[in-house]
Coordinates of C-alpha atoms in Angstrom, one line a residue:
X1288 CA 2.9 -0.9 15.8
X1289 CA 4.2 2.3 17.6
X1290 CA 2.3 5.8 16.7
X1291 CA 0.4 4.2 13.7
X1292 CA 3.8 3.2 12.1
X1293 CA 3.9 -0.1 10.3
X1294 CA 7.5 -1.3 10.8
X1295 CA 9.0 -4.3 9.2
X1296 CA 12.3 -5.3 10.3
X1297 CA 12.6 -7.6 7.6
X1298 CA 11.7 -5.8 4.5
X1299 CA 11.8 -1.8 3.6
X1300 CA 12.4 0.0 6.8
X1301 CA 10.5 3.2 6.7
X1302 CA 9.8 6.3 9.0
X1303 CA 6.9 8.6 8.1
X1304 CA 7.9 12.2 7.7
X1305 CA 4.3 13.8 8.0
X1306 CA 1.1 12.4 9.8
X1307 CA -1.4 11.1 7.0
X1308 CA -3.9 13.8 5.7
X1309 CA -6.4 14.0 3.3
X1310 CA -4.6 14.7 -0.1
X1311 CA -6.3 18.3 -0.6
X1312 CA -4.0 19.2 2.8
X1313 CA -1.0 18.7 0.9
X1314 CA 0.5 20.0 -2.4
X1315 CA 1.5 16.6 -4.5
X1316 CA 4.0 16.6 -6.7
X1317 CA 2.7 16.7 -10.1
X1318 CA 4.3 13.5 -11.5
X1319 CA 3.0 11.1 -8.7
X1320 CA -0.7 12.7 -8.6
X1321 CA -2.6 10.7 -10.6
X1322 CA -0.6 7.5 -9.0
X1323 CA -1.2 8.8 -5.3
X1324 CA -5.0 10.0 -6.3
X1325 CA -5.7 6.6 -8.0
X1326 CA -9.4 5.3 -7.5
X1327 CA -9.4 2.1 -9.2
X1328 CA -6.9 -0.7 -9.1
X1329 CA -3.1 0.6 -8.9
X1330 CA -2.3 -3.6 -10.4
X1331 CA -4.5 -2.1 -13.2
X1332 CA -2.8 1.2 -13.6
X1333 CA 0.8 -0.4 -13.2
X1334 CA 0.1 -3.2 -16.0
X1335 CA -0.9 0.0 -18.0
X1336 CA 1.9 1.6 -17.2
X1337 CA 4.6 -0.5 -18.7
X1338 CA 5.2 -4.4 -19.3
X1339 CA 6.7 -7.0 -17.0
X1340 CA 4.4 -6.3 -14.0
X1341 CA 5.2 -9.0 -11.0
X1342 CA 4.2 -9.1 -7.3
X1343 CA 6.7 -10.2 -4.7
X1344 CA 5.2 -11.4 -1.7
X1345 CA 7.2 -10.6 1.5
X1346 CA 5.1 -12.1 3.9
X1347 CA 2.6 -12.0 6.6
X1348 CA 2.4 -11.3 10.0
X1349 CA 0.3 -10.7 13.1
X1350 CA 0.5 -6.9 14.1
X1351 CA -1.2 -4.8 17.0
X1352 CA -3.1 -1.6 15.5
X1353 CA -2.2 1.7 15.8
X1354 CA -5.3 3.6 17.2
X1355 CA -6.6 5.1 14.0
X1356 CA -6.0 1.7 12.4
X1357 CA -8.1 -0.3 14.8
X1358 CA -10.7 2.4 14.9
X1359 CA -10.8 1.8 11.0
X1360 CA -10.7 -1.8 10.8
X1361 CA -13.0 -2.1 14.2
X1362 CA -10.3 -4.4 15.9
X1363 CA -7.3 -3.9 17.7
X1364 CA -4.9 -6.7 15.9
X1365 CA -5.1 -7.4 12.2
X1366 CA -2.9 -9.6 9.6
X1367 CA -0.6 -7.8 7.6
X1368 CA 0.5 -9.0 4.1
X1369 CA 3.4 -7.1 2.5
X1370 CA 4.6 -6.6 -1.3
X1371 CA 6.3 -5.0 -3.8
X1372 CA 5.3 -4.7 -7.5
X1373 CA 7.7 -4.4 -10.1
X1374 CA 7.5 -3.3 -13.7
X1375 CA 10.2 -4.9 -15.6
X1376 CA 12.4 -5.8 -13.0
X1377 CA 12.4 -2.5 -11.3
X1378 CA 10.3 -2.1 -8.0
X1379 CA 7.9 0.7 -8.0
X1380 CA 5.4 0.1 -5.4
X1381 CA 5.9 -1.1 -2.0
X1382 CA 2.7 -2.2 -0.2
X1383 CA 1.3 -3.9 2.8
X1384 CA -2.3 -4.3 3.4
X1385 CA -4.1 -4.9 7.3
X1386 CA -6.9 -7.0 7.3
X1387 CA -8.9 -7.5 10.3
X1388 CA -8.6 -11.3 11.8
X1389 CA -12.7 -11.7 10.6
X1390 CA -11.6 -10.9 7.0
X1391 CA -9.1 -13.9 7.3
X1392 CA -12.0 -16.1 7.5
X1393 CA -12.6 -15.1 3.7
X1394 CA -11.3 -17.9 1.7
X1395 CA -10.0 -15.5 -1.3
X1396 CA -8.3 -13.5 1.3
X1397 CA -6.9 -16.0 3.6
X1398 CA -5.7 -17.8 0.3
X1399 CA -4.8 -14.7 -1.7
X1400 CA -0.9 -16.0 -1.9
X1401 CA 0.8 -14.5 -5.0
X1402 CA -2.8 -12.8 -6.3
X1403 CA -2.6 -9.1 -6.6
X1404 CA -5.2 -7.2 -3.9
X1405 CA -6.4 -5.0 -7.0
X1406 CA -6.8 -8.1 -9.1
X1407 CA -8.9 -9.7 -6.4
X1408 CA -11.1 -7.1 -4.8
X1409 CA -11.5 -4.8 -8.1
X1410 CA -12.4 -7.7 -10.8
X1411 CA -15.4 -8.4 -8.9
X1412 CA -16.7 -4.6 -9.1
X1413 CA -17.4 -4.9 -5.5
X1414 CA -14.9 -2.9 -3.8
X1415 CA -15.5 0.5 -2.4
X1416 CA -12.7 2.9 -1.2
X1417 CA -14.2 4.8 1.7
X1418 CA -10.9 6.8 3.0
X1419 CA -7.7 7.9 1.3
X1420 CA -5.0 10.0 3.1
X1421 CA -1.6 10.4 1.7
X1422 CA 2.1 11.1 3.4
X1423 CA 5.5 11.2 2.7
X1424 CA 8.1 8.9 4.3
X1425 CA 11.8 8.1 4.5
X1426 CA 13.1 5.0 3.4
X1427 CA 16.3 3.3 4.0
X1428 CA 18.5 1.9 1.0
X1429 CA 17.1 -2.0 0.4
X1430 CA 17.2 -4.4 -2.6
X1431 CA 14.1 -2.4 -4.2
X1432 CA 15.2 0.7 -4.1
X1433 CA 18.2 3.8 -2.8
X1434 CA 17.5 5.7 0.4
X1435 CA 15.0 8.3 -0.5
X1436 CA 11.9 10.3 0.7
X1437 CA 8.7 9.0 -0.9
X1438 CA 5.0 9.8 -1.2
X1439 CA 2.7 7.4 0.2
X1440 CA -0.9 6.6 0.5
X1441 CA -3.4 4.8 2.5
X1442 CA -6.7 3.7 2.0
X1443 CA -9.6 2.3 3.4
X1444 CA -11.3 -0.5 1.1
X1445 CA -14.4 -2.4 1.9
X1446 CA -15.0 -5.6 0.1
X1447 CA -17.5 -8.0 0.6
X1448 CA -18.4 -6.2 3.9
X1449 CA -14.6 -6.6 4.8
X1450 CA -12.5 -3.3 5.5
X1451 CA -9.0 -3.4 4.4
X1452 CA -6.5 -0.9 4.8
X1453 CA -4.1 -0.8 2.2
X1454 CA -0.8 1.1 2.4
X1455 CA 1.1 2.0 -0.8
X1456 CA 4.6 3.7 -0.9
X1457 CA 5.6 5.4 -4.7
X1458 CA 9.4 3.7 -4.6
X1459 CA 12.0 6.0 -6.9
X1460 CA 11.8 3.4 -9.7
X1461 CA 8.3 4.4 -10.3
X1462 CA 9.3 7.4 -12.1
X1463 CA 12.4 8.9 -14.2
X1464 CA 14.8 10.2 -11.9
X1465 CA 14.3 13.4 -14.1
X1466 CA 11.5 14.2 -13.0
X1467 CA 10.5 16.0 -9.9
X1468 CA 9.2 14.0 -6.8

């Protein structure tokens, strides 16, 4: 990673347009504010929003962390898990989670596979959200969405003593085209 940017050559190419900041530091689009500020499980919110929830696991890879990420996770390297969350065949959220190497010793995380992170950490009631930041990104056209400017959030979850840095980009498929982003 360069300059705090998680870049995936194989999946969704994205470039930050602003630095991460607290939600109070930005004017959030009304249609996305509830999604950006969600304090519980985004997986559950998506399931409540529509039918046909699906998770596409894109893969795992090891990454060197940017300085701020390393500070949050307490290690210079992490395992990155990338997913796309869809409703009724339409991609709604592109997500990537950074898990410190020590977290991969946890059997539930190491063997997570197709299980949504929200389902894993929020159903036990033990997950705590420590931080929440938002930013906008330019995403290139992909098989999941058209080229667009999208909002994203990152949050630091603590689960079973393991910090998880969760990033979620809200793709155009989440809201109707007629609603203002």
